[in-house]
Coordinates of C-alpha atoms in Angstrom, one line a residue:
X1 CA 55.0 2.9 13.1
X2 CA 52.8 1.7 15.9
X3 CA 49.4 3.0 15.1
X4 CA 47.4 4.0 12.0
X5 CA 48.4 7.3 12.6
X6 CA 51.8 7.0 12.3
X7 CA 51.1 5.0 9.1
X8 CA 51.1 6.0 5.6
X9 CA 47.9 6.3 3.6
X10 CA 47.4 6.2 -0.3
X11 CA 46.1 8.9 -1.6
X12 CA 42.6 7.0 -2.4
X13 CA 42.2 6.4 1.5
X14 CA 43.5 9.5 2.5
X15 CA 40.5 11.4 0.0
X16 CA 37.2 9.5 0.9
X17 CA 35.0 9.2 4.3
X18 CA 34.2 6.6 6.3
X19 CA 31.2 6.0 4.4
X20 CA 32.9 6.1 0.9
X21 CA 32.2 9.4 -0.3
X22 CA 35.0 11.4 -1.5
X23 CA 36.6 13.9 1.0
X24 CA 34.9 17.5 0.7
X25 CA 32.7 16.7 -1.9
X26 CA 28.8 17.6 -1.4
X27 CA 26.3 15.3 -3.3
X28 CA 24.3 18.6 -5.2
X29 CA 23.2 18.7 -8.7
X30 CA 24.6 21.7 -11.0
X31 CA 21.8 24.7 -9.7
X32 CA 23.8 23.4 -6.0
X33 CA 20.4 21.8 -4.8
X34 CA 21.4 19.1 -2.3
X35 CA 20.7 15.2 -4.5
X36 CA 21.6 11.9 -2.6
X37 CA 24.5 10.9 -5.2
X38 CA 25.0 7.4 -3.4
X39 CA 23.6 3.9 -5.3
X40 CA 20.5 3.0 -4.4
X41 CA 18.8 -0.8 -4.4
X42 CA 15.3 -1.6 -5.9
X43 CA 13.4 -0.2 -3.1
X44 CA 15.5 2.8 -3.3
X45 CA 17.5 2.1 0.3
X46 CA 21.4 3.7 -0.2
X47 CA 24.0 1.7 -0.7
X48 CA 27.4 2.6 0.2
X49 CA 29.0 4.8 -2.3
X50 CA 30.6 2.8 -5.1
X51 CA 28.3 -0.2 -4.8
X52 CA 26.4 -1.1 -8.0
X53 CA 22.9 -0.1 -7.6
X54 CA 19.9 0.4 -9.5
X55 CA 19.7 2.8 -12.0
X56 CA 18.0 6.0 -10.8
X57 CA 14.9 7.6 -11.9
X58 CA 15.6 11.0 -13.3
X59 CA 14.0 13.9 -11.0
X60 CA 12.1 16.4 -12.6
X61 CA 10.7 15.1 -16.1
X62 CA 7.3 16.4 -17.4
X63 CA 5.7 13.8 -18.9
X64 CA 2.5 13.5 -20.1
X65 CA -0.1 11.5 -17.7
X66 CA -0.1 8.7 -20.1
X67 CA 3.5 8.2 -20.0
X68 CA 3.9 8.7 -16.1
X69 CA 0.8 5.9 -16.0
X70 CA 3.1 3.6 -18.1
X71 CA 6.4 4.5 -16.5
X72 CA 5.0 4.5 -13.0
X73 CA 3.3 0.7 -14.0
X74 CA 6.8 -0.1 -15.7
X75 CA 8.6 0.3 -12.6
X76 CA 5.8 -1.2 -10.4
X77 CA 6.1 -4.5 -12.2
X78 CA 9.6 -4.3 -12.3
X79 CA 9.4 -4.3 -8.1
X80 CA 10.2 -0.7 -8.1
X81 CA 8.1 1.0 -6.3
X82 CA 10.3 3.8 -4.6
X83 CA 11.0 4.6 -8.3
X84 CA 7.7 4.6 -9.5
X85 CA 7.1 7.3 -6.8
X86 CA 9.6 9.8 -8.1
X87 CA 7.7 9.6 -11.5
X88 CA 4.3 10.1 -9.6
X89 CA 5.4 12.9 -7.9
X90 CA 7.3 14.3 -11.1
X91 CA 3.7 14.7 -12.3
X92 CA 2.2 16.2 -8.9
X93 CA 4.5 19.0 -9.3
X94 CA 4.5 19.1 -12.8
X95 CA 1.3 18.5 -13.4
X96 CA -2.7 20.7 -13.5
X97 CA -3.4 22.2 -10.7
X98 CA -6.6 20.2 -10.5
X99 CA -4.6 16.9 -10.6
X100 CA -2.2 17.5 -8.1
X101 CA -3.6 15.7 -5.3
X102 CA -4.5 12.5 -7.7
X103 CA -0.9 12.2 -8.4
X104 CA 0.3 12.9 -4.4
X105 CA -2.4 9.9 -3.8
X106 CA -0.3 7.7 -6.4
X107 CA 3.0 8.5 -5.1
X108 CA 1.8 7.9 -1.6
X109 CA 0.5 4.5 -2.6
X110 CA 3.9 3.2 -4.4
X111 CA 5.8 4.9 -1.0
X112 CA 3.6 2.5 0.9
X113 CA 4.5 -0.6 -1.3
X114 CA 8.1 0.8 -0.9
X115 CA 8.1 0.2 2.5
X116 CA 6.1 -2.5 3.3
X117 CA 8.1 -4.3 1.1
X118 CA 11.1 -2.9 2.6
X119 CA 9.3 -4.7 6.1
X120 CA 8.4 -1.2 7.4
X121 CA 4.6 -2.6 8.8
X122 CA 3.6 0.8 10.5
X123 CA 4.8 3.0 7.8
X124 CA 3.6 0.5 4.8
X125 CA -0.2 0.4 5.8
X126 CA -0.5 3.7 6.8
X127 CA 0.6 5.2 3.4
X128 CA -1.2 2.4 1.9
X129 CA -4.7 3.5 3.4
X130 CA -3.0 7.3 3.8
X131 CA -3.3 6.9 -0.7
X132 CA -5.7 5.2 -0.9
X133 CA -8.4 7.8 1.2
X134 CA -6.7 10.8 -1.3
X135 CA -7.1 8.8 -4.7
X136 CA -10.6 8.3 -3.9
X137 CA -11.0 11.7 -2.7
X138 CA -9.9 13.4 -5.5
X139 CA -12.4 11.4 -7.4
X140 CA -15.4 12.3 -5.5
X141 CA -14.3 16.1 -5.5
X142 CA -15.4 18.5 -8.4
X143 CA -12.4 18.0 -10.3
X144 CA -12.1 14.3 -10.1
X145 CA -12.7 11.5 -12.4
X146 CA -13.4 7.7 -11.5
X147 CA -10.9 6.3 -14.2
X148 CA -8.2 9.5 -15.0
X149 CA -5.6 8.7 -17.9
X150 CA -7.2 5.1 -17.9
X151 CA -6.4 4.5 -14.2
X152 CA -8.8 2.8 -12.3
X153 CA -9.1 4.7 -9.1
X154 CA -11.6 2.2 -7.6
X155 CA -9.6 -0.7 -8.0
X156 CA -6.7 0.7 -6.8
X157 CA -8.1 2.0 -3.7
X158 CA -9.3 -1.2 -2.8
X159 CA -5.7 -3.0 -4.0
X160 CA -4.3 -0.4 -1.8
X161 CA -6.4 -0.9 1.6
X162 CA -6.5 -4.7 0.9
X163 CA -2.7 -4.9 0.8
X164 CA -2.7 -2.2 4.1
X165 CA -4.7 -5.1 6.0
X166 CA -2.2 -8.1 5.3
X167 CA 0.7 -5.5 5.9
X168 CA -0.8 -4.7 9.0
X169 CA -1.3 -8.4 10.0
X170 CA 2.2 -9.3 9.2
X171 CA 2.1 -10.2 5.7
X172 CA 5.6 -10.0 4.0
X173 CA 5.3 -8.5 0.5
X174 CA 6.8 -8.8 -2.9
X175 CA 6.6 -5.3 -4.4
X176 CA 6.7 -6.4 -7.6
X177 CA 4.3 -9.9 -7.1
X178 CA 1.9 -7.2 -5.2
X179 CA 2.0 -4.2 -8.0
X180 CA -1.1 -2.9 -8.9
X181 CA -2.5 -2.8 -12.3
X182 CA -3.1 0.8 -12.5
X183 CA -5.3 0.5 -16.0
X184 CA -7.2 -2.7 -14.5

C-alpha cells in the first residue's frame, strides 16, 4: 500500500470531515433549523469540533428584562461578550414591541466588544458607535426611557463611544476589564 488510498481507515476516520464533524451529519436543532453545533471560545469564535469550549448560551429564552440585564452583565464581566449578545437579542425578539430597538442597541454594543476584543478594529468601533447612536435613540423617542430595567442608557452610550475611540486608535481590549456596568 503506497498511498493513503490504498490504506485502511478505522471506522472513526473513515466517518468524520476534515474539519471534525461527523460524515453526513448537519449541525440543526430538533424543528431542522440550521445551529452551529461546533465548541465555541469566550468570544464565541468556533473551535474545531471536539475541542472543549465554552459553554453556550441557550437560544431563545424569554426572560424578563431584569434577568436579561443581569445575565447579559454576568456574561459581560465574565469577558463574554458574544454571549451576552445572544441574551440581548433573546429579548429583542422576545421582547415589547416598543423595546425592540433598546435591546438591538445592547446586542450591537456587546457584538462590538466581541470583536474589538477579538482585534477586529473596523468592525469593533463601528458597532460600538453603531449601539451606542440606537440606545440613545430609543431613549429620546416616545417610547424611550433614560434608565430602562435600571440600565443607564447615558453612561453606556458614552462607555460605548469612548471605548469606539481607543478601538479605533489601536487600543487592544480586555472584554471583560472593559465591560460596562449596565446599572451604573
Amino acid at each position: 500500500m503506497d498511498s493513503q488510498a490504498d490504506s485502511p481507515m478505522d471506522s472513526a476516520t473513515a466517518d468524520r470531515t476534515d474539519s471534525g464533524r461527523p460524515e453526513n451529519a448537519r449541525d440543526r436543532d430538533g424543528e431542522g433549523r440550521a445551529r452551529n453545533a461546533r465548541p465555541r471560545d469566550g468570544l464565541g469564535r468556533p473551535l474545531p469540533y471536539g475541542a472543549a469550549g465554552v459553554p453556550r448560551q441557550p437560544e431563545g429564552v424569554a426572560r424578563a428584562p431584569e434577568e436579561t440585564v443581569a445575565e447579559a452583565q454576568r456574561l459581560l464581566d465574565e469577558g463574554k461578550p458574544f454571549h451576552a449578545h445572544e441574551v440581548f437579542e433573546d429579548a429583542w425578539k422576545s421582547g415589547p414591541e416598543q423595546e425592540r430597538e433598546l435591546w438591538r442597541g445592547m446586542a450591537q454594543l456587546a457584538v462590538g466588544l466581541t470583536h474589538a476584543a477579538r482585534g477586529n478594529v473596523t468592525g469593533g468601533a463601528r458597532l460600538l458607535r453603531r449601539g451606542a447612536g440606537a440606545v440613545a435613540d430609543w431613549a429620546a423617542s416616545e417610547s424611550g426611557q433614560e434608565r430602562p430595567h435600571g440600565m443607564d442608557l447615558g453612561a453606556i452610550a458614552a462607555w460605548a463611544r469612548d471605548l469606539a475611540g481607543e478601538v479605533a486608535d489601536g487600543a487592544s481590549v480586555d472584554a471583560g476589564a472593559r465591560a460596562p456596568r449596565l446599572r451604573g
